[in-house]
Coordinates of C-alpha atoms in Angstrom, one line a residue:
X1 CA 0.0 0.0 0.0
X2 CA 2.8 2.4 0.9
X3 CA 4.7 1.5 -2.3
X4 CA 1.5 2.2 -4.3
X5 CA 1.2 5.6 -2.7
X6 CA 4.8 6.4 -3.3
X7 CA 4.6 5.5 -7.0
X8 CA 1.4 7.5 -7.4
X9 CA 2.9 10.5 -5.7
X10 CA 6.0 10.3 -8.0
X11 CA 3.9 10.0 -11.1
X12 CA 1.7 12.9 -10.0
X13 CA -1.6 10.9 -9.7
X14 CA -2.3 12.1 -6.2
X15 CA -4.3 15.4 -6.2
X16 CA -1.8 18.2 -5.5
X17 CA -2.3 22.0 -5.9
X18 CA 0.8 22.6 -7.9
X19 CA 0.5 26.3 -8.0
X20 CA 0.2 26.6 -4.2
X21 CA 3.1 24.1 -3.7
X22 CA 5.2 26.1 -6.1
X23 CA 4.5 29.4 -4.4
X24 CA 5.3 27.9 -1.0
X25 CA 8.5 26.4 -2.2
X26 CA 9.5 29.6 -4.0
X27 CA 8.7 31.6 -0.9
X28 CA 10.9 29.3 1.2
X29 CA 13.8 29.6 -1.1
X30 CA 13.6 33.3 -1.5
X31 CA 13.0 34.1 2.2
X32 CA 15.5 31.5 3.3
X33 CA 18.1 33.1 1.1
X34 CA 17.4 36.5 2.4
X35 CA 17.7 35.4 6.0
X36 CA 21.0 33.7 5.1
X37 CA 22.3 36.9 3.6
X38 CA 20.9 39.1 6.4
X39 CA 22.0 37.0 9.4
X40 CA 23.6 33.7 10.0
X41 CA 23.0 30.0 9.4
X42 CA 21.4 29.5 12.8
X43 CA 18.5 31.7 11.9
X44 CA 18.0 29.7 8.6
X45 CA 17.8 26.6 10.8
X46 CA 15.1 28.2 12.9
X47 CA 13.3 29.2 9.7
X48 CA 13.3 25.5 8.8
X49 CA 12.0 24.6 12.2
X50 CA 9.2 27.0 11.7
X51 CA 8.3 25.3 8.4
X52 CA 8.2 21.9 10.1
X53 CA 6.0 23.3 12.9
X54 CA 3.6 24.8 10.3
X55 CA 3.3 21.5 8.5
X56 CA 2.7 19.6 11.8
X57 CA 0.1 22.1 13.0
X58 CA -1.8 21.8 9.7
X59 CA -1.6 18.1 9.2
X60 CA -2.3 17.4 12.9
X61 CA -5.1 20.0 13.0
X62 CA -3.4 20.9 16.3
X63 CA -5.3 23.9 17.4
X64 CA -5.8 24.7 21.1
X65 CA -9.1 26.5 20.4
X66 CA -11.1 23.5 19.1
X67 CA -9.6 21.1 21.6
X68 CA -10.9 23.3 24.5
X69 CA -14.3 23.8 22.8
X70 CA -14.8 20.1 22.1
X71 CA -14.3 19.4 25.8
X72 CA -16.9 21.9 26.8
X73 CA -19.5 21.4 24.2
X74 CA -19.1 17.7 23.2
X75 CA -17.4 16.4 26.3
X76 CA -14.7 14.9 24.2
X77 CA -11.2 15.3 25.5
X78 CA -9.0 14.0 22.6
X79 CA -7.6 17.5 21.7
X80 CA -7.0 18.4 25.4
X81 CA -5.3 15.1 26.1
X82 CA -3.0 15.6 23.1
X83 CA -2.1 19.1 24.5
X84 CA -1.4 17.7 28.0
X85 CA 0.9 15.0 26.6
X86 CA 2.7 17.6 24.5
X87 CA 3.3 19.7 27.6
X88 CA 4.6 16.7 29.6
X89 CA 6.9 15.5 26.9
X90 CA 8.3 19.0 26.1
X91 CA 8.8 19.7 29.8
X92 CA 11.0 16.6 30.1
X93 CA 13.1 17.8 27.1
X94 CA 13.4 21.5 27.9
X95 CA 13.6 21.7 31.7
X96 CA 17.0 19.8 31.8
X97 CA 18.3 22.1 29.1
X98 CA 17.3 25.2 31.0
X99 CA 18.7 23.7 34.3
X100 CA 22.0 22.9 32.7
X101 CA 23.3 26.5 33.3
X102 CA 24.1 26.9 29.6
X103 CA 24.9 30.6 29.1
X104 CA 22.6 32.6 26.9
X105 CA 19.7 30.2 27.4
X106 CA 16.5 31.6 29.1
X107 CA 13.1 30.2 29.7
X108 CA 9.6 31.7 29.2
X109 CA 9.2 32.9 32.8
X110 CA 7.0 35.8 33.6
X111 CA 5.5 37.6 36.7
X112 CA 2.1 36.6 38.1
X113 CA -0.3 39.6 38.5
X114 CA -3.2 41.6 37.3
X115 CA -1.7 41.9 33.8
X116 CA -1.4 38.1 33.4
X117 CA -4.8 37.3 34.8
X118 CA -6.7 39.9 32.6
X119 CA -4.6 39.2 29.5
X120 CA -5.0 35.5 29.6
X121 CA -8.7 35.7 30.2
X122 CA -9.1 38.2 27.3
X123 CA -7.0 36.0 25.1
X124 CA -9.1 32.9 25.9
X125 CA -12.3 34.9 25.0
X126 CA -10.7 36.0 21.8
X127 CA -9.7 32.5 20.8
X128 CA -13.3 31.4 20.6
X129 CA -14.5 34.5 18.7
X130 CA -11.5 34.8 16.5
X131 CA -11.5 31.1 15.6
X132 CA -8.0 30.4 16.6
X133 CA -5.1 30.9 19.0
X134 CA -1.7 32.3 18.1
X135 CA -0.4 29.2 16.3
X136 CA -3.9 28.3 15.0
X137 CA -4.4 31.7 13.4
X138 CA -1.0 31.5 11.7
X139 CA -1.4 28.0 10.3
X140 CA -4.9 28.6 9.0
X141 CA -3.9 31.8 7.3
X142 CA -1.1 29.9 5.7
X143 CA -3.6 27.3 4.5
X144 CA -5.7 30.1 2.8
X145 CA -8.5 30.8 5.3
X146 CA -9.7 34.3 4.5
X147 CA -11.7 34.7 7.7
X148 CA -8.6 34.0 9.7
X149 CA -6.7 36.6 7.7
X150 CA -9.1 39.1 9.1
X151 CA -8.4 37.7 12.6
X152 CA -4.7 38.0 12.0
X153 CA -4.9 41.6 10.9
X154 CA -6.8 42.7 14.0
X155 CA -4.6 40.4 16.1
X156 CA -1.7 42.6 15.0
X157 CA -3.7 45.8 15.8
X158 CA -4.7 44.6 19.2
X159 CA -1.1 43.5 20.0
X160 CA 0.2 47.0 19.2
X161 CA -2.5 48.7 21.4
X162 CA -1.6 46.2 24.1
X163 CA 2.1 47.1 24.0
X164 CA 1.2 50.8 24.4
X165 CA -1.0 50.0 27.5
X166 CA 1.3 47.3 29.0
X167 CA 3.4 49.6 31.2
X168 CA 0.3 50.8 33.0
X169 CA -0.8 47.2 33.6
X170 CA 2.6 46.2 34.9
X171 CA 2.3 48.9 37.6
X172 CA -0.7 47.1 39.1
X173 CA -0.1 44.5 41.9
X174 CA 1.9 41.4 40.9
X175 CA 4.3 38.8 42.2
X176 CA 7.8 38.1 41.0
X177 CA 8.3 35.4 38.4
X178 CA 8.5 31.9 39.9
X179 CA 10.7 29.3 38.2
X180 CA 10.2 25.7 39.4
X181 CA 13.7 24.9 38.2
X182 CA 15.2 27.5 40.6
X183 CA 12.7 26.5 43.4
X184 CA 12.9 22.6 43.4
X185 CA 15.6 21.8 40.8
X186 CA 15.4 20.0 37.5
X187 CA 13.9 16.7 38.6
X188 CA 11.6 18.4 41.0
X189 CA 10.3 20.8 38.4
X190 CA 9.5 17.9 36.0
X191 CA 7.8 16.0 38.8
X192 CA 5.6 19.0 39.7
X193 CA 4.7 19.7 36.1
X194 CA 3.8 16.1 35.4
X195 CA 1.8 15.9 38.6
X196 CA -0.2 19.0 37.7
X197 CA -0.7 17.7 34.1
X198 CA -1.8 14.3 35.4
X199 CA -4.5 16.0 37.6
X200 CA -5.8 17.9 34.6
X201 CA -5.8 14.7 32.5
X202 CA -7.8 12.9 35.2
X203 CA -10.4 15.7 35.2
X204 CA -10.6 15.7 31.4
X205 CA -11.0 11.9 31.4
X206 CA -13.7 12.1 34.1
X207 CA -15.7 14.7 32.1
X208 CA -15.6 12.4 29.0
X209 CA -16.4 9.2 30.8
X210 CA -19.4 10.8 32.6
X211 CA -20.8 12.0 29.3
X212 CA -20.0 9.0 27.0
X213 CA -19.0 6.1 29.3
X214 CA -15.6 5.6 27.7
X215 CA -12.7 7.5 26.2
X216 CA -11.8 8.0 22.5
X217 CA -8.3 6.6 22.1
X218 CA -7.9 7.0 18.3
X219 CA -6.1 10.3 18.6
X220 CA -2.9 8.6 19.6
X221 CA -3.0 5.8 17.0
X222 CA 0.2 5.2 15.0
X223 CA -1.4 3.3 12.1
X224 CA -1.6 5.3 8.9
X225 CA -4.8 6.1 7.2
X226 CA -6.0 4.3 4.1
X227 CA -3.5 4.9 1.3
X228 CA -0.3 4.1 3.2
X229 CA 2.2 5.9 5.4
X230 CA 3.5 8.2 2.7
X231 CA 0.1 9.5 1.7
X232 CA -0.9 10.0 5.3
X233 CA 2.3 12.0 5.9
X234 CA 2.0 14.2 2.8
X235 CA -1.8 14.5 2.4
X236 CA -3.6 13.0 5.3
X237 CA -4.8 13.9 8.8
X238 CA -2.0 13.0 11.1
X239 CA -2.5 11.1 14.3
X240 CA -2.0 13.5 17.2
X241 CA 1.1 11.6 18.3
X242 CA 2.9 12.6 15.1
X243 CA 2.2 16.3 15.6
X244 CA 3.1 16.0 19.3
X245 CA 6.5 14.7 18.5
X246 CA 7.2 17.4 15.9
X247 CA 6.0 20.2 18.1
X248 CA 7.9 19.0 21.2
X249 CA 11.2 18.5 19.2
X250 CA 10.6 21.8 17.4
X251 CA 10.3 23.8 20.6
X252 CA 13.3 22.1 22.1
X253 CA 15.4 22.9 19.0
X254 CA 14.2 26.5 19.1
X255 CA 15.5 26.7 22.7
X256 CA 18.8 25.0 21.8
X257 CA 19.5 27.0 18.6
X258 CA 18.0 30.4 19.5
X259 CA 18.5 30.5 23.2
X260 CA 14.8 30.9 24.1
X261 CA 11.7 28.8 23.7
X262 CA 9.2 29.2 20.8
X263 CA 7.0 32.3 20.8
X264 CA 4.7 33.8 18.2
X265 CA 3.0 37.0 19.2
X266 CA 5.9 39.4 19.8
X267 CA 6.3 39.3 16.0
X268 CA 2.8 40.6 15.6
X269 CA 3.7 43.6 17.9
X270 CA 6.7 44.2 15.8
X271 CA 5.0 44.0 12.4
X272 CA 2.3 46.4 13.6
X273 CA 4.8 48.9 15.1
X274 CA 6.9 48.8 11.9
X275 CA 3.8 49.6 9.8
X276 CA 3.0 52.6 12.0
X277 CA 6.6 53.7 11.9
X278 CA 6.6 53.5 8.1
X279 CA 3.7 56.0 8.0
X280 CA 5.5 58.4 10.3
X281 CA 4.4 57.4 13.8
X282 CA 7.2 57.9 16.3
X283 CA 7.0 54.7 18.4
X284 CA 9.6 55.9 20.9
X285 CA 6.8 58.0 22.4
X286 CA 5.5 54.8 23.9
X287 CA 7.4 53.3 26.8
X288 CA 7.2 49.7 25.7
X289 CA 9.1 50.6 22.5
X290 CA 11.9 52.2 24.5
X291 CA 12.7 49.0 26.4
X292 CA 15.9 47.4 25.2
X293 CA 14.6 44.3 23.3
X294 CA 11.6 46.0 21.6
X295 CA 13.6 49.0 20.7
X296 CA 16.4 46.8 19.2
X297 CA 13.8 44.7 17.3
X298 CA 12.1 47.8 15.9
X299 CA 15.4 49.2 14.7
X300 CA 16.5 46.0 13.0
X301 CA 15.1 44.1 10.0
X302 CA 12.4 41.6 10.7
X303 CA 14.7 39.1 9.0
X304 CA 16.9 39.1 12.1
X305 CA 14.0 38.7 14.5
X306 CA 13.7 35.0 15.5
X307 CA 10.0 35.1 16.2
X308 CA 9.2 36.8 12.9
X309 CA 11.4 34.4 10.9
X310 CA 9.9 31.4 12.5
X311 CA 6.4 32.8 11.9
X312 CA 7.2 33.3 8.2
X313 CA 8.4 29.6 8.1
X314 CA 5.2 28.5 9.9
X315 CA 3.0 30.3 7.3
X316 CA 4.9 28.8 4.4
X317 CA 5.0 25.3 6.0
X318 CA 1.2 25.3 6.4
X319 CA 0.8 26.6 2.8
X320 CA 3.0 23.8 1.5
X321 CA 1.0 21.2 3.5
X322 CA -2.3 22.5 2.3
X323 CA -1.1 22.6 -1.3
X324 CA 0.2 19.0 -1.1
X325 CA -3.1 18.0 0.4
X326 CA -5.0 19.9 -2.3
X327 CA -7.0 21.7 0.4
X328 CA -5.7 25.3 0.2
X329 CA -8.4 27.8 0.8
X330 CA -10.8 25.0 1.6
X331 CA -12.2 26.7 4.7
X332 CA -13.0 29.9 2.7
X333 CA -15.3 28.1 0.1
X334 CA -18.2 28.5 2.5
X335 CA -19.9 31.9 2.6
X336 CA -19.0 34.0 5.6
X337 CA -21.8 36.0 7.2
X338 CA -21.5 39.5 8.5
X339 CA -21.6 38.5 12.2
X340 CA -18.8 36.0 11.6
X341 CA -16.6 38.8 10.2
X342 CA -17.5 40.9 13.2
X343 CA -16.4 38.0 15.4
X344 CA -13.1 37.8 13.6
X345 CA -12.5 41.5 14.1
X346 CA -13.4 41.5 17.8
X347 CA -11.7 38.2 18.4
X348 CA -8.5 39.4 16.7
X349 CA -8.4 42.6 18.8
X350 CA -8.9 40.5 22.0
X351 CA -6.3 38.0 21.0
X352 CA -3.7 40.7 20.3
X353 CA -4.4 42.7 23.4
X354 CA -4.6 39.7 25.7
X355 CA -1.4 38.2 24.3
X356 CA 0.5 41.4 25.1
X357 CA -0.8 41.7 28.6
X358 CA -0.5 38.0 29.3
X359 CA 3.1 37.7 28.1
X360 CA 2.3 35.6 25.1
X361 CA -0.3 33.3 23.6
X362 CA -1.0 29.6 23.9
X363 CA 2.5 29.0 22.5
X364 CA 4.7 31.6 24.2
X365 CA 2.9 31.8 27.5
X366 CA 1.3 28.3 27.9
X367 CA 3.3 25.8 25.9
X368 CA 6.7 27.3 26.3
X369 CA 5.9 28.6 29.8
X370 CA 5.0 25.1 31.1
X371 CA 8.0 23.6 29.3
X372 CA 10.2 26.2 31.1
X373 CA 8.8 25.3 34.5
X374 CA 7.2 28.7 35.1
X375 CA 4.3 29.0 37.5
X376 CA 2.8 31.8 35.5
X377 CA 1.9 29.4 32.7
X378 CA -0.5 27.5 35.1
X379 CA -2.2 30.8 36.0
X380 CA -2.4 31.6 32.2
X381 CA -3.9 28.2 31.5
X382 CA -6.7 28.6 34.1
X383 CA -7.6 32.1 33.3
X384 CA -7.6 31.6 29.5
X385 CA -9.8 28.5 29.9
X386 CA -12.3 30.6 31.8
X387 CA -12.2 33.2 29.1
X388 CA -12.7 30.5 26.5
X389 CA -15.9 29.3 28.4
X390 CA -17.3 32.8 28.0
X391 CA -16.3 32.9 24.3
X392 CA -18.0 29.5 23.7
X393 CA -21.3 30.9 25.1
X394 CA -21.0 33.9 22.8
X395 CA -20.3 32.0 19.6
X396 CA -23.9 31.2 18.7
X397 CA -24.8 34.9 18.6
X398 CA -22.1 35.4 16.0
X399 CA -23.5 32.4 14.1
X400 CA -20.3 30.4 14.8
X401 CA -20.9 26.7 15.2
X402 CA -20.0 25.0 18.5

């Protein structure tokens, strides 16, 4: 079966959108070459990691938004279980790296306070109205979803507004960052993380068992779909376990190569600020853009900014995956009603504003935060889930299916 799929793929008999595949490959070559000329090989490597992450997110349909919504509305926990397994695996990979004392390597650790609580709640609400989280918005835009392009545009606007307001929020009551690695050591941090994730897993399983009597286990199956392993890899819906492995290794490589875990939303801040700067707005009048890292990023090319380069790779990786699967722009073939566009606008603004106040999105704050052993990620998780509950209740008014 696998040999048949391979032969068919080589002979061009499997349906492939050649134009989209060609555009994606050309974009990768051109952008990769520009990054190489602008910076150094390490950033080209991270561009490649971004491509792999985009393909994994698309083929695994690995979005946090739908996984949370399915648990609430359908009492099905497959998506949430996949996320918890991802967090546990990546913690086991990244916490030892961060605890090794390697110079120039820092985790995603942030303070716990009003800004975090409000930002993560707002982000969770925006996830359900906007139709995606940080990574979900990017990979669906890469796959040609026009509604999510609206969400992304207003995500960027909300992020810039959030950066302008952030200093005020940070003056409100907060606690210093808490790193489990510093508090209980490497093995203690992994044990605490796994214990917490196990408790959440037990709750998810209990919810599903009470509703359906048993758990769906197919999300972790390793067997390929009909058509063979190659066709599943190139065109099919991946088992969650495949996506989990790529995402865990990708985040670990990002830390090892770039010195910090995977993040997404700072690039949105940067793109919006650069657009304003290009039309004559003096961004230095805003305190956030006078801080060392934002000011340096604003002065440099986006092609030397790790988060931006990885985001470009993610977009192109998702585009390539959608083209190979012949499903580019598939989600935009259904008519979009006015209220759905309104939801995309409001959701995007909430996503951007919440991400800035909450020190990142589901990737930078939650995934990378947990994998860094930071206590703030647990607070983010809880508050964003509550915000998501509110968003789920609001979706029907916007004529969004649950």
